[in-house]
mmCIF file of C-alpha atoms in Angstrom:
data_model
loop_
_atom_site.group_PDB
_atom_site.id
_atom_site.type_symbol
_atom_site.label_atom_id
_atom_site.label_comp_id
_atom_site.label_asym_id
_atom_site.label_seq_id
_atom_site.Cartn_x
_atom_site.Cartn_y
_atom_site.Cartn_z
ATOM 1 C CA MET R 10 -33.439 -43.024 -30.917
ATOM 2 C CA LYS R 11 -34.951 -39.828 -32.391
ATOM 3 C CA GLN R 12 -36.733 -38.951 -29.120
ATOM 4 C CA LEU R 13 -33.452 -39.510 -27.160
ATOM 5 C CA PHE R 14 -31.688 -37.084 -29.578
ATOM 6 C CA LEU R 15 -34.273 -34.485 -29.195
ATOM 7 C CA TYR R 16 -34.242 -34.818 -25.448
ATOM 8 C CA ALA R 17 -30.433 -34.371 -25.345
ATOM 9 C CA CYS R 18 -30.696 -31.317 -27.508
ATOM 10 C CA ALA R 19 -33.331 -29.817 -25.172
ATOM 11 C CA ILE R 20 -31.108 -30.383 -22.198
ATOM 12 C CA LEU R 21 -28.088 -28.705 -24.009
ATOM 13 C CA PHE R 22 -30.285 -25.800 -25.065
ATOM 14 C CA PHE R 23 -31.615 -25.349 -21.520
ATOM 15 C CA SER R 24 -28.194 -25.632 -19.910
ATOM 16 C CA SER R 25 -26.720 -23.126 -22.368
ATOM 17 C CA GLY R 26 -29.598 -20.745 -21.697
ATOM 18 C CA CYS R 27 -29.054 -20.928 -17.901
ATOM 19 C CA GLU R 28 -25.269 -20.318 -18.244
ATOM 20 C CA LYS R 29 -26.027 -17.264 -20.431
ATOM 21 C CA LYS R 30 -28.633 -16.014 -17.914
ATOM 22 C CA GLN R 31 -26.216 -16.395 -15.032
ATOM 23 C CA GLU R 32 -23.464 -14.584 -16.957
ATOM 24 C CA GLN R 33 -25.908 -11.776 -17.683
ATOM 25 C CA GLU R 34 -27.070 -11.569 -14.090
ATOM 26 C CA SER R 35 -23.374 -11.354 -13.039
ATOM 27 C CA VAL R 36 -22.768 -8.456 -15.460
ATOM 28 C CA ASP R 37 -25.925 -6.744 -14.383
ATOM 29 C CA THR R 38 -25.094 -6.809 -10.794
ATOM 30 C CA LEU R 39 -21.602 -5.272 -11.080
ATOM 31 C CA LEU R 40 -21.121 -2.037 -9.241
ATOM 32 C CA VAL R 41 -18.785 -0.637 -11.901
ATOM 33 C CA ASP R 42 -21.111 -0.260 -14.922
ATOM 34 C CA ASP R 43 -21.046 2.059 -17.899
ATOM 35 C CA GLN R 44 -22.316 5.005 -15.827
ATOM 36 C CA VAL R 45 -19.507 4.509 -13.313
ATOM 37 C CA ARG R 46 -16.875 4.168 -15.969
ATOM 38 C CA GLU R 47 -17.998 7.378 -17.520
ATOM 39 C CA ARG R 48 -17.884 9.141 -14.037
ATOM 40 C CA ILE R 49 -14.401 7.830 -13.545
ATOM 41 C CA ASP R 50 -13.245 9.018 -17.036
ATOM 42 C CA SER R 51 -14.700 12.475 -16.375
ATOM 43 C CA THR R 52 -13.118 12.731 -12.947
ATOM 44 C CA LEU R 53 -9.600 11.690 -13.909
ATOM 45 C CA SER R 54 -9.468 13.686 -17.256
ATOM 46 C CA ASP R 55 -10.663 16.751 -15.326
ATOM 47 C CA PHE R 56 -7.530 16.645 -13.068
ATOM 48 C CA VAL R 57 -5.326 16.420 -16.106
ATOM 49 C CA ASP R 58 -7.184 19.174 -18.039
ATOM 50 C CA SER R 59 -6.983 21.432 -14.948
ATOM 51 C CA GLY R 60 -3.200 21.172 -14.980
ATOM 52 C CA ASN R 61 -3.066 19.780 -11.502
ATOM 53 C CA ILE R 62 -1.572 16.458 -12.552
ATOM 54 C CA ALA R 63 0.475 15.546 -15.539
ATOM 55 C CA GLY R 64 -0.902 12.119 -16.001
ATOM 56 C CA VAL R 65 -2.930 9.428 -14.239
ATOM 57 C CA SER R 66 -4.051 5.764 -14.856
ATOM 58 C CA ALA R 67 -6.484 3.438 -13.037
ATOM 59 C CA LEU R 68 -7.334 -0.168 -13.087
ATOM 60 C CA ILE R 69 -10.251 -1.838 -11.430
ATOM 61 C CA PHE R 70 -11.286 -5.453 -11.135
ATOM 62 C CA GLU R 71 -14.724 -6.643 -9.662
ATOM 63 C CA LYS R 72 -15.731 -10.193 -9.194
ATOM 64 C CA ASN R 73 -12.600 -11.328 -11.088
ATOM 65 C CA GLN R 74 -13.373 -9.310 -14.073
ATOM 66 C CA GLU R 75 -11.558 -6.188 -15.361
ATOM 67 C CA VAL R 76 -14.217 -3.585 -15.097
ATOM 68 C CA TYR R 77 -12.154 -0.418 -15.712
ATOM 69 C CA PHE R 78 -8.927 0.758 -17.246
ATOM 70 C CA ASN R 79 -7.927 4.098 -18.603
ATOM 71 C CA ALA R 80 -5.011 6.397 -18.689
ATOM 72 C CA PHE R 81 -4.926 10.229 -19.275
ATOM 73 C CA GLY R 82 -2.262 12.769 -19.736
ATOM 74 C CA TYR R 83 1.506 12.209 -19.558
ATOM 75 C CA ALA R 84 4.054 10.082 -17.832
ATOM 76 C CA ASP R 85 6.534 12.652 -19.025
ATOM 77 C CA LYS R 86 4.782 15.903 -20.129
ATOM 78 C CA GLU R 87 7.826 17.604 -21.391
ATOM 79 C CA ASN R 88 8.814 14.779 -23.696
ATOM 80 C CA GLU R 89 5.146 13.962 -24.609
ATOM 81 C CA VAL R 90 5.378 10.385 -23.310
ATOM 82 C CA LYS R 91 1.782 9.322 -22.719
ATOM 83 C CA MET R 92 0.699 7.695 -19.424
ATOM 84 C CA ASP R 93 -0.027 4.040 -20.306
ATOM 85 C CA ARG R 94 -0.868 0.714 -18.911
ATOM 86 C CA ASN R 95 2.756 -0.398 -18.762
ATOM 87 C CA THR R 96 4.114 2.928 -17.314
ATOM 88 C CA ILE R 97 6.443 2.248 -14.350
ATOM 89 C CA VAL R 98 5.815 4.333 -11.286
ATOM 90 C CA GLN R 99 7.479 4.746 -7.891
ATOM 91 C CA ILE R 100 4.952 3.372 -5.425
ATOM 92 C CA TYR R 101 6.717 4.613 -2.239
ATOM 93 C CA SER R 102 4.630 3.436 0.747
ATOM 94 C CA MET R 103 2.661 0.973 -1.306
ATOM 95 C CA THR R 104 5.798 -1.100 -0.817
ATOM 96 C CA LYS R 105 4.765 -1.582 2.800
ATOM 97 C CA PRO R 106 1.916 -4.145 2.198
ATOM 98 C CA ILE R 107 4.281 -6.157 0.082
ATOM 99 C CA THR R 108 6.812 -6.271 2.935
ATOM 100 C CA GLY R 109 4.057 -7.210 5.411
ATOM 101 C CA THR R 110 3.123 -10.103 3.207
ATOM 102 C CA ALA R 111 6.748 -11.311 3.157
ATOM 103 C CA LEU R 112 6.937 -11.059 6.964
ATOM 104 C CA MET R 113 3.721 -12.997 7.430
ATOM 105 C CA THR R 114 4.928 -15.937 5.346
ATOM 106 C CA LEU R 115 7.411 -16.466 8.129
ATOM 107 C CA TYR R 116 4.554 -16.099 10.635
ATOM 108 C CA GLU R 117 2.780 -18.926 8.963
ATOM 109 C CA GLU R 118 5.900 -21.009 9.415
ATOM 110 C CA GLY R 119 5.778 -20.461 13.156
ATOM 111 C CA LYS R 120 9.008 -18.462 13.108
ATOM 112 C CA PHE R 121 7.476 -15.835 15.434
ATOM 113 C CA GLN R 122 4.317 -14.677 17.146
ATOM 114 C CA LEU R 123 3.050 -11.085 16.885
ATOM 115 C CA ASP R 124 3.359 -10.290 20.550
ATOM 116 C CA ASP R 125 6.900 -11.589 20.746
ATOM 117 C CA SER R 126 9.408 -9.041 21.767
ATOM 118 C CA LEU R 127 11.310 -7.567 18.811
ATOM 119 C CA ALA R 128 14.530 -7.894 20.880
ATOM 120 C CA LYS R 129 13.932 -11.731 21.033
ATOM 121 C CA TYR R 130 15.154 -11.703 17.365
ATOM 122 C CA ALA R 131 17.124 -8.505 17.255
ATOM 123 C CA SER R 132 19.240 -7.558 20.287
ATOM 124 C CA GLU R 133 19.673 -4.189 18.578
ATOM 125 C CA PHE R 134 16.236 -3.281 20.231
ATOM 126 C CA ALA R 135 16.969 -4.582 23.740
ATOM 127 C CA ASN R 136 16.500 -2.251 26.773
ATOM 128 C CA MET R 137 15.073 0.694 24.787
ATOM 129 C CA LYS R 138 14.785 4.059 26.515
ATOM 130 C CA VAL R 139 11.924 6.420 25.985
ATOM 131 C CA TYR R 140 12.090 10.184 25.482
ATOM 132 C CA ASP R 141 10.777 12.283 28.306
ATOM 133 C CA GLY R 142 11.388 15.810 27.128
ATOM 134 C CA VAL R 143 14.397 17.962 27.889
ATOM 135 C CA ASP R 144 15.523 19.675 31.084
ATOM 136 C CA GLU R 145 15.959 23.468 31.625
ATOM 137 C CA ASN R 146 19.348 23.214 30.026
ATOM 138 C CA GLY R 147 18.016 21.505 26.941
ATOM 139 C CA ASN R 148 19.443 18.107 27.774
ATOM 140 C CA ILE R 149 17.298 15.123 26.749
ATOM 141 C CA GLN R 150 15.661 13.160 29.512
ATOM 142 C CA LEU R 151 15.001 9.448 29.240
ATOM 143 C CA VAL R 152 12.921 6.848 31.093
ATOM 144 C CA ALA R 153 12.707 3.099 30.840
ATOM 145 C CA ALA R 154 10.247 1.486 28.447
ATOM 146 C CA ASP R 155 7.096 0.229 30.171
ATOM 147 C CA ARG R 156 7.377 -2.865 27.986
ATOM 148 C CA PRO R 157 9.431 -4.119 25.102
ATOM 149 C CA VAL R 158 8.636 -3.121 21.461
ATOM 150 C CA THR R 159 6.778 -6.149 19.912
ATOM 151 C CA ILE R 160 6.510 -7.305 16.390
ATOM 152 C CA ARG R 161 2.832 -6.324 16.434
ATOM 153 C CA ASP R 162 3.982 -2.805 17.241
ATOM 154 C CA ILE R 163 6.166 -2.608 14.078
ATOM 155 C CA THR R 164 3.258 -3.975 11.925
ATOM 156 C CA ARG R 165 0.806 -1.253 13.096
ATOM 157 C CA HIS R 166 3.110 1.732 13.754
ATOM 158 C CA THR R 167 2.942 1.771 17.506
ATOM 159 C CA ALA R 168 6.660 0.956 18.164
ATOM 160 C CA GLY R 169 7.486 4.560 19.166
ATOM 161 C CA PHE R 170 10.333 5.154 16.543
ATOM 162 C CA PRO R 171 10.631 8.905 16.107
ATOM 163 C CA ASN R 172 10.017 10.246 12.570
ATOM 164 C CA ARG R 173 9.807 13.957 12.962
ATOM 165 C CA ALA R 174 12.306 16.915 12.698
ATOM 166 C CA ASP R 175 10.644 19.056 15.437
ATOM 167 C CA ILE R 176 11.112 16.987 18.605
ATOM 168 C CA PRO R 177 13.478 19.021 20.926
ATOM 169 C CA GLY R 178 16.696 16.947 21.515
ATOM 170 C CA LEU R 179 15.344 13.831 19.964
ATOM 171 C CA SER R 180 15.257 14.904 16.382
ATOM 172 C CA GLU R 181 18.875 15.932 16.649
ATOM 173 C CA ILE R 182 19.910 12.385 17.664
ATOM 174 C CA LEU R 183 17.797 11.006 14.790
ATOM 175 C CA GLU R 184 19.637 13.332 12.282
ATOM 176 C CA GLU R 185 22.995 12.342 13.740
ATOM 177 C CA LYS R 186 22.305 8.617 13.565
ATOM 178 C CA ASP R 187 20.822 8.985 10.059
ATOM 179 C CA PRO R 188 19.033 5.474 9.904
ATOM 180 C CA ARG R 189 17.386 6.539 6.624
ATOM 181 C CA SER R 190 20.716 6.547 4.640
ATOM 182 C CA PHE R 191 20.544 4.697 1.349
ATOM 183 C CA GLU R 192 24.187 3.862 1.849
ATOM 184 C CA ILE R 193 23.760 1.296 4.626
ATOM 185 C CA THR R 194 22.492 -2.201 4.886
ATOM 186 C CA LEU R 195 19.300 -3.229 6.769
ATOM 187 C CA THR R 196 21.467 -4.563 9.554
ATOM 188 C CA GLU R 197 23.258 -1.214 10.045
ATOM 189 C CA MET R 198 19.946 0.615 9.740
ATOM 190 C CA ALA R 199 18.502 -1.474 12.591
ATOM 191 C CA LYS R 200 21.492 -0.819 14.748
ATOM 192 C CA ARG R 201 21.097 2.923 14.249
ATOM 193 C CA ILE R 202 17.383 2.958 14.871
ATOM 194 C CA GLY R 203 18.040 0.908 18.029
ATOM 195 C CA GLU R 204 20.417 3.692 19.259
ATOM 196 C CA VAL R 205 17.803 6.394 18.943
ATOM 197 C CA PRO R 206 15.388 6.623 21.955
ATOM 198 C CA LEU R 207 11.743 5.883 21.392
ATOM 199 C CA TRP R 208 9.535 8.966 21.217
ATOM 200 C CA PHE R 209 6.667 7.456 23.249
ATOM 201 C CA GLN R 210 5.981 4.288 25.146
ATOM 202 C CA PRO R 211 5.385 1.230 22.930
ATOM 203 C CA GLY R 212 1.705 0.644 22.094
ATOM 204 C CA THR R 213 0.384 4.050 23.230
ATOM 205 C CA GLN R 214 0.395 6.036 20.034
ATOM 206 C CA TRP R 215 0.100 5.580 16.153
ATOM 207 C CA GLU R 216 2.973 7.293 14.456
ATOM 208 C CA TYR R 217 4.251 6.562 10.911
ATOM 209 C CA GLY R 218 7.906 5.901 10.721
ATOM 210 C CA GLN R 219 10.545 3.295 9.859
ATOM 211 C CA SER R 220 8.599 0.324 11.367
ATOM 212 C CA VAL R 221 8.183 -1.459 8.063
ATOM 213 C CA ASP R 222 11.929 -1.072 7.214
ATOM 214 C CA VAL R 223 12.376 -2.858 10.559
ATOM 215 C CA GLN R 224 10.061 -5.563 9.179
ATOM 216 C CA ALA R 225 12.308 -6.043 6.149
ATOM 217 C CA PHE R 226 15.277 -6.375 8.541
ATOM 218 C CA LEU R 227 13.378 -8.774 10.600
ATOM 219 C CA VAL R 228 12.628 -10.979 7.595
ATOM 220 C CA GLU R 229 16.257 -10.943 6.708
ATOM 221 C CA ARG R 230 17.302 -11.813 10.334
ATOM 222 C CA ILE R 231 14.785 -14.580 10.894
ATOM 223 C CA SER R 232 15.146 -16.172 7.411
ATOM 224 C CA GLY R 233 18.903 -15.712 7.121
ATOM 225 C CA ILE R 234 18.227 -14.575 3.483
ATOM 226 C CA PRO R 235 18.806 -11.044 2.149
ATOM 227 C CA TYR R 236 15.440 -9.291 2.175
ATOM 228 C CA ASN R 237 15.370 -8.394 -1.556
ATOM 229 C CA GLU R 238 15.990 -12.048 -2.362
ATOM 230 C CA TYR R 239 13.374 -13.270 0.128
ATOM 231 C CA VAL R 240 10.481 -11.017 -1.065
ATOM 232 C CA GLN R 241 11.425 -11.938 -4.684
ATOM 233 C CA GLU R 242 11.348 -15.683 -3.998
ATOM 234 C CA HIS R 243 8.215 -15.812 -1.686
ATOM 235 C CA VAL R 244 5.961 -12.948 -3.040
ATOM 236 C CA LEU R 245 7.070 -11.397 -6.380
ATOM 237 C CA ASN R 246 8.162 -14.411 -8.449
ATOM 238 C CA PRO R 247 5.261 -16.685 -7.475
ATOM 239 C CA LEU R 248 2.841 -13.962 -8.555
ATOM 240 C CA LYS R 249 4.890 -13.261 -11.657
ATOM 241 C CA MET R 250 5.275 -9.537 -10.623
ATOM 242 C CA ASN R 251 8.230 -9.194 -12.867
ATOM 243 C CA GLU R 252 8.098 -5.375 -13.098
ATOM 244 C CA THR R 253 7.901 -4.811 -9.347
ATOM 245 C CA ARG R 254 11.543 -3.886 -8.538
ATOM 246 C CA TYR R 255 13.909 -1.688 -6.607
ATOM 247 C CA PHE R 256 16.379 -1.160 -9.444
ATOM 248 C CA VAL R 257 14.971 -0.343 -12.835
ATOM 249 C CA PRO R 258 17.270 -1.425 -15.662
ATOM 250 C CA GLU R 259 18.292 1.142 -18.267
ATOM 251 C CA ALA R 260 16.299 -0.650 -21.016
ATOM 252 C CA ASP R 261 13.018 0.041 -19.018
ATOM 253 C CA ARG R 262 13.678 3.647 -17.877
ATOM 254 C CA GLY R 263 11.858 5.089 -20.904
ATOM 255 C CA ARG R 264 8.667 3.758 -19.159
ATOM 256 C CA LEU R 265 9.494 5.226 -15.866
ATOM 257 C CA ALA R 266 7.098 8.128 -15.084
ATOM 258 C CA SER R 267 8.406 11.556 -14.157
ATOM 259 C CA SER R 268 7.488 13.121 -10.909
ATOM 260 C CA TYR R 269 5.856 16.408 -10.540
ATOM 261 C CA ARG R 270 5.613 19.023 -7.805
ATOM 262 C CA ARG R 271 2.419 21.077 -7.692
ATOM 263 C CA THR R 272 3.334 24.666 -6.961
ATOM 264 C CA GLY R 273 -0.094 26.265 -7.264
ATOM 265 C CA GLU R 274 -3.527 25.825 -8.974
ATOM 266 C CA GLY R 275 -2.799 24.303 -12.368
ATOM 267 C CA GLN R 276 0.923 24.735 -11.894
ATOM 268 C CA LEU R 277 3.296 21.857 -12.084
ATOM 269 C CA GLU R 278 7.072 21.675 -11.850
ATOM 270 C CA LYS R 279 8.879 18.601 -13.025
ATOM 271 C CA ILE R 280 11.319 17.177 -10.574
ATOM 272 C CA PRO R 281 14.625 16.325 -12.414
ATOM 273 C CA ASN R 282 14.740 12.565 -13.224
ATOM 274 C CA GLU R 283 18.159 12.166 -11.614
ATOM 275 C CA GLU R 284 16.837 13.454 -8.364
ATOM 276 C CA ALA R 285 13.277 11.874 -8.378
ATOM 277 C CA HIS R 286 14.574 8.477 -9.691
ATOM 278 C CA ASP R 287 17.790 8.376 -7.663
ATOM 279 C CA PHE R 288 16.931 5.363 -5.576
ATOM 280 C CA ASN R 289 15.685 3.361 -8.507
ATOM 281 C CA ILE R 290 18.414 4.034 -11.141
ATOM 282 C CA ASN R 291 21.352 3.507 -8.727
ATOM 283 C CA LYS R 292 22.085 0.342 -6.808
ATOM 284 C CA TYR R 293 22.198 1.177 -3.102
ATOM 285 C CA PRO R 294 22.925 -1.204 -0.119
ATOM 286 C CA LEU R 295 19.638 -0.406 1.509
ATOM 287 C CA THR R 296 16.592 -2.576 0.543
ATOM 288 C CA PRO R 297 13.887 -0.798 2.496
ATOM 289 C CA GLY R 298 10.600 -2.455 3.504
ATOM 290 C CA GLY R 299 8.707 0.882 3.761
ATOM 291 C CA PHE R 300 9.339 2.353 0.299
ATOM 292 C CA GLY R 301 11.548 1.921 -2.729
ATOM 293 C CA LEU R 302 9.771 -0.424 -5.131
ATOM 294 C CA THR R 303 8.509 0.494 -8.458
ATOM 295 C CA SER R 304 5.571 -1.208 -10.267
ATOM 296 C CA THR R 305 3.107 -1.190 -13.148
ATOM 297 C CA LEU R 306 -0.656 -1.121 -12.893
ATOM 298 C CA ASP R 307 -1.057 -4.890 -13.783
ATOM 299 C CA ASP R 308 1.732 -5.990 -11.416
ATOM 300 C CA TYR R 309 0.288 -4.165 -8.406
ATOM 301 C CA MET R 310 -3.225 -5.314 -9.339
ATOM 302 C CA THR R 311 -1.978 -8.841 -9.303
ATOM 303 C CA PHE R 312 -0.898 -8.317 -5.644
ATOM 304 C CA ALA R 313 -4.282 -6.787 -4.762
ATOM 305 C CA ARG R 314 -6.139 -9.579 -6.469
ATOM 306 C CA MET R 315 -4.147 -12.126 -4.425
ATOM 307 C CA LEU R 316 -5.402 -10.392 -1.285
ATOM 308 C CA VAL R 317 -9.014 -10.343 -2.375
ATOM 309 C CA HIS R 318 -8.703 -13.967 -3.327
ATOM 310 C CA LYS R 319 -7.535 -14.540 0.398
ATOM 311 C CA GLY R 320 -3.885 -15.274 -0.272
ATOM 312 C CA GLU R 321 -4.176 -17.076 -3.555
ATOM 313 C CA PHE R 322 -3.782 -16.027 -7.232
ATOM 314 C CA GLY R 323 -3.455 -18.301 -10.295
ATOM 315 C CA GLU R 324 -1.358 -21.272 -9.254
ATOM 316 C CA ALA R 325 0.308 -19.299 -6.387
ATOM 317 C CA ARG R 326 -0.696 -19.596 -2.777
ATOM 318 C CA ILE R 327 1.228 -16.751 -0.971
ATOM 319 C CA LEU R 328 -0.686 -16.747 2.391
ATOM 320 C CA LYS R 329 -3.443 -18.716 4.019
ATOM 321 C CA PRO R 330 -6.903 -17.093 4.085
ATOM 322 C CA GLU R 331 -6.805 -16.693 7.860
ATOM 323 C CA THR R 332 -3.488 -14.728 7.568
ATOM 324 C CA VAL R 333 -4.892 -12.330 5.146
ATOM 325 C CA GLU R 334 -7.873 -11.862 7.400
ATOM 326 C CA LEU R 335 -5.564 -11.203 10.338
ATOM 327 C CA MET R 336 -3.691 -8.538 8.296
ATOM 328 C CA ALA R 337 -6.957 -6.861 7.264
ATOM 329 C CA THR R 338 -8.234 -6.680 10.845
ATOM 330 C CA ASN R 339 -7.885 -3.510 12.914
ATOM 331 C CA HIS R 340 -5.230 -4.008 15.547
ATOM 332 C CA LEU R 341 -5.407 -0.578 17.160
ATOM 333 C CA PRO R 342 -7.248 -0.656 20.576
ATOM 334 C CA ASP R 343 -9.350 2.366 21.512
ATOM 335 C CA SER R 344 -6.704 3.232 24.003
ATOM 336 C CA VAL R 345 -4.539 4.310 21.097
ATOM 337 C CA SER R 346 -6.245 7.693 20.695
ATOM 338 C CA GLU R 347 -3.240 9.690 19.424
ATOM 339 C CA ARG R 348 -3.134 8.694 15.851
ATOM 340 C CA SER R 349 -1.242 11.407 14.021
ATOM 341 C CA TRP R 350 -2.828 11.977 10.524
ATOM 342 C CA LEU R 351 -4.464 8.520 10.271
ATOM 343 C CA PRO R 352 -7.994 9.901 11.004
ATOM 344 C CA THR R 353 -7.742 11.876 7.746
ATOM 345 C CA LYS R 354 -8.264 8.516 5.926
ATOM 346 C CA GLY R 355 -11.744 8.307 7.340
ATOM 347 C CA LYS R 356 -13.209 5.870 9.969
ATOM 348 C CA VAL R 357 -10.196 3.557 9.993
ATOM 349 C CA GLY R 358 -8.069 1.545 12.229
ATOM 350 C CA PHE R 359 -4.880 -0.187 11.217
ATOM 351 C CA GLY R 360 -4.057 -3.777 10.622
ATOM 352 C CA ILE R 361 -0.801 -5.337 9.441
ATOM 353 C CA ASP R 362 0.547 -2.650 6.953
ATOM 354 C CA PHE R 363 -2.982 -1.645 5.780
ATOM 355 C CA ALA R 364 -5.526 0.917 7.046
ATOM 356 C CA VAL R 365 -8.744 -0.865 7.686
ATOM 357 C CA ARG R 366 -12.161 0.748 7.434
ATOM 358 C CA ILE R 367 -14.223 0.050 10.522
ATOM 359 C CA ALA R 368 -17.205 2.308 9.951
ATOM 360 C CA PRO R 369 -18.946 4.103 7.016
ATOM 361 C CA PRO R 370 -18.239 7.796 6.436
ATOM 362 C CA ALA R 371 -20.027 10.086 8.743
ATOM 363 C CA SER R 372 -20.045 13.114 6.462
ATOM 364 C CA ALA R 373 -19.656 14.138 2.723
ATOM 365 C CA GLU R 374 -16.183 15.451 3.530
ATOM 366 C CA GLU R 375 -14.821 12.078 4.505
ATOM 367 C CA ILE R 376 -13.288 9.595 1.949
ATOM 368 C CA THR R 377 -15.888 7.026 1.120
ATOM 369 C CA GLY R 378 -15.416 3.339 1.277
ATOM 370 C CA THR R 379 -16.962 -0.002 2.345
ATOM 371 C CA VAL R 380 -16.686 -1.245 5.904
ATOM 372 C CA GLY R 381 -14.055 -4.014 5.917
ATOM 373 C CA GLU R 382 -11.946 -2.523 3.001
ATOM 374 C CA PHE R 383 -8.226 -2.283 3.569
ATOM 375 C CA PHE R 384 -5.965 -0.059 1.583
ATOM 376 C CA TRP R 385 -2.856 2.081 1.550
ATOM 377 C CA ASP R 386 -1.269 4.779 -0.617
ATOM 378 C CA GLY R 387 2.145 6.284 -1.428
ATOM 379 C CA ALA R 388 3.910 9.612 -1.105
ATOM 380 C CA ALA R 389 3.558 10.421 -4.847
ATOM 381 C CA SER R 390 -0.296 10.220 -4.479
ATOM 382 C CA THR R 391 -0.683 6.615 -5.567
ATOM 383 C CA LEU R 392 -3.531 4.536 -4.066
ATOM 384 C CA PHE R 393 -4.891 0.990 -3.879
ATOM 385 C CA TRP R 394 -7.688 -0.694 -2.046
ATOM 386 C CA VAL R 395 -9.166 -4.093 -1.540
ATOM 387 C CA ASP R 396 -13.062 -4.251 -1.083
ATOM 388 C CA PRO R 397 -13.803 -7.819 0.068
ATOM 389 C CA VAL R 398 -17.612 -7.079 0.213
ATOM 390 C CA ASN R 399 -17.912 -6.109 -3.497
ATOM 391 C CA GLU R 400 -14.940 -8.067 -4.512
ATOM 392 C CA ILE R 401 -13.323 -4.957 -5.873
ATOM 393 C CA THR R 402 -9.640 -4.195 -6.166
ATOM 394 C CA ALA R 403 -8.516 -0.826 -7.490
ATOM 395 C CA VAL R 404 -5.117 0.660 -8.307
ATOM 396 C CA LEU R 405 -4.540 4.431 -9.034
ATOM 397 C CA PHE R 406 -1.218 5.668 -10.333
ATOM 398 C CA VAL R 407 -0.033 9.166 -10.487
ATOM 399 C CA GLN R 408 3.376 10.842 -9.622
ATOM 400 C CA LEU R 409 2.405 14.063 -7.740
ATOM 401 C CA PHE R 410 3.952 15.863 -4.843
ATOM 402 C CA PRO R 411 3.043 17.102 -2.262
ATOM 403 C CA TYR R 412 0.837 14.113 -1.373
ATOM 404 C CA ASP R 413 -2.687 14.495 -2.826
ATOM 405 C CA GLY R 414 -3.369 18.084 -1.966
ATOM 406 C CA ILE R 415 -6.058 18.245 -4.675
ATOM 407 C CA GLY R 416 -8.531 15.717 -3.428
ATOM 408 C CA LEU R 417 -7.814 13.118 -6.094
ATOM 409 C CA HIS R 418 -8.360 10.089 -3.871
ATOM 410 C CA LYS R 419 -11.615 11.302 -2.598
ATOM 411 C CA LYS R 420 -12.950 12.195 -5.970
ATOM 412 C CA PHE R 421 -11.755 8.876 -7.486
ATOM 413 C CA LYS R 422 -13.570 6.952 -4.784
ATOM 414 C CA ASP R 423 -16.616 9.095 -5.104
ATOM 415 C CA ALA R 424 -16.660 8.247 -8.887
ATOM 416 C CA VAL R 425 -16.476 4.577 -8.144
ATOM 417 C CA TYR R 426 -18.981 4.311 -5.288
ATOM 418 C CA GLY R 427 -21.089 7.379 -5.824
ATOM 419 C CA LYS R 428 -21.158 10.364 -3.480
ATOM 420 C CA TYR R 429 -21.858 10.279 0.133
ATOM 421 C CA GLN R 430 -25.414 9.452 1.118
ATOM 422 C CA PRO R 431 -26.439 9.832 4.833
ATOM 423 C CA ALA R 432 -27.408 6.493 6.465
ATOM 424 C CA LYS R 433 -31.177 5.979 6.589
ATOM 425 C CA THR R 434 -32.830 6.048 10.012
ATOM 426 C CA ASN R 435 -35.992 4.319 10.956
#
């Protein structure tokens, strides 16, 4: 009996030792170590100290562990409200991946195929005409579309919806129709977009615009449920993202970060809250898919971690692994050579509401990243990415206009991954 007891103790000791060794090995192999954390701290604090941002916060998970959090500066500098983990920020275009996720829940139910015509579900987009310049009298000229706008087009920004103020004749029509008005519903928005000619033939260019707002409309049209209710029920509630909202109630507005406009080196001008926060402190009819949500670091990190876990987080399964993989795959063929400012993101293509890195950076000037990562950012210089190779998810919050004119995103990623190193050749 004594021998049996000693044997059991030996097994327990050995087993415990192995577990500790495995845990230690896991910690030792993390990319974000003490040196990286110090590098991130130095990088972010320098931006605040230089006066080029009022406040910034960042959260990183790696291999299911929190490996970095810190916050520097102020959410509201004038009132000395510190940037904190529970600060609420306007995420602008980081709304888009959430909308894409809501849309793809319907895809999984077989409600549509990506190459279906948009007009199959929304007659507002039937028989679209395409802009062909203006004649000698300044009158707009139109031609028939070579093919219909597809659902894939609105997920990868190749639909052709105009989004510029400098297209002769066409921009005037866009301004007149005003499909961006907060005072209209998604149905009215879609009607107005459908009344504006396409800027280019569907599938031939990448051009940012209202495509993801149309995705929100499509969710509403196919499901028969108001978009804000659908995304709440199928994405936000299951993930317990309770602070990701369009409307911020008065009780929480003390945590809502102010927005700042950079007017020169080290010079910031606070945008009045009633102007900057207008959409989120007033209830408008529009519930856009392309912008409009507010969030906290932990809420948005939950969304990012769901993606790195291939559609699942905690007890919630939002998407199937193959659907997340489809979303994180480049859908832009090489024939789409006109890509507006997308190449400024690095060697990337575009999936379903994410940029997708398809090659390592070719120079020290490019934003670094891992092949296979997918990411997006927001107008107020916010950023997130999912790195499936290293199992890293990162969220960076700041409220700075114009969009990242200070190299914040590049320096933050350099701090995480290390500065550019040329590929070794044999």
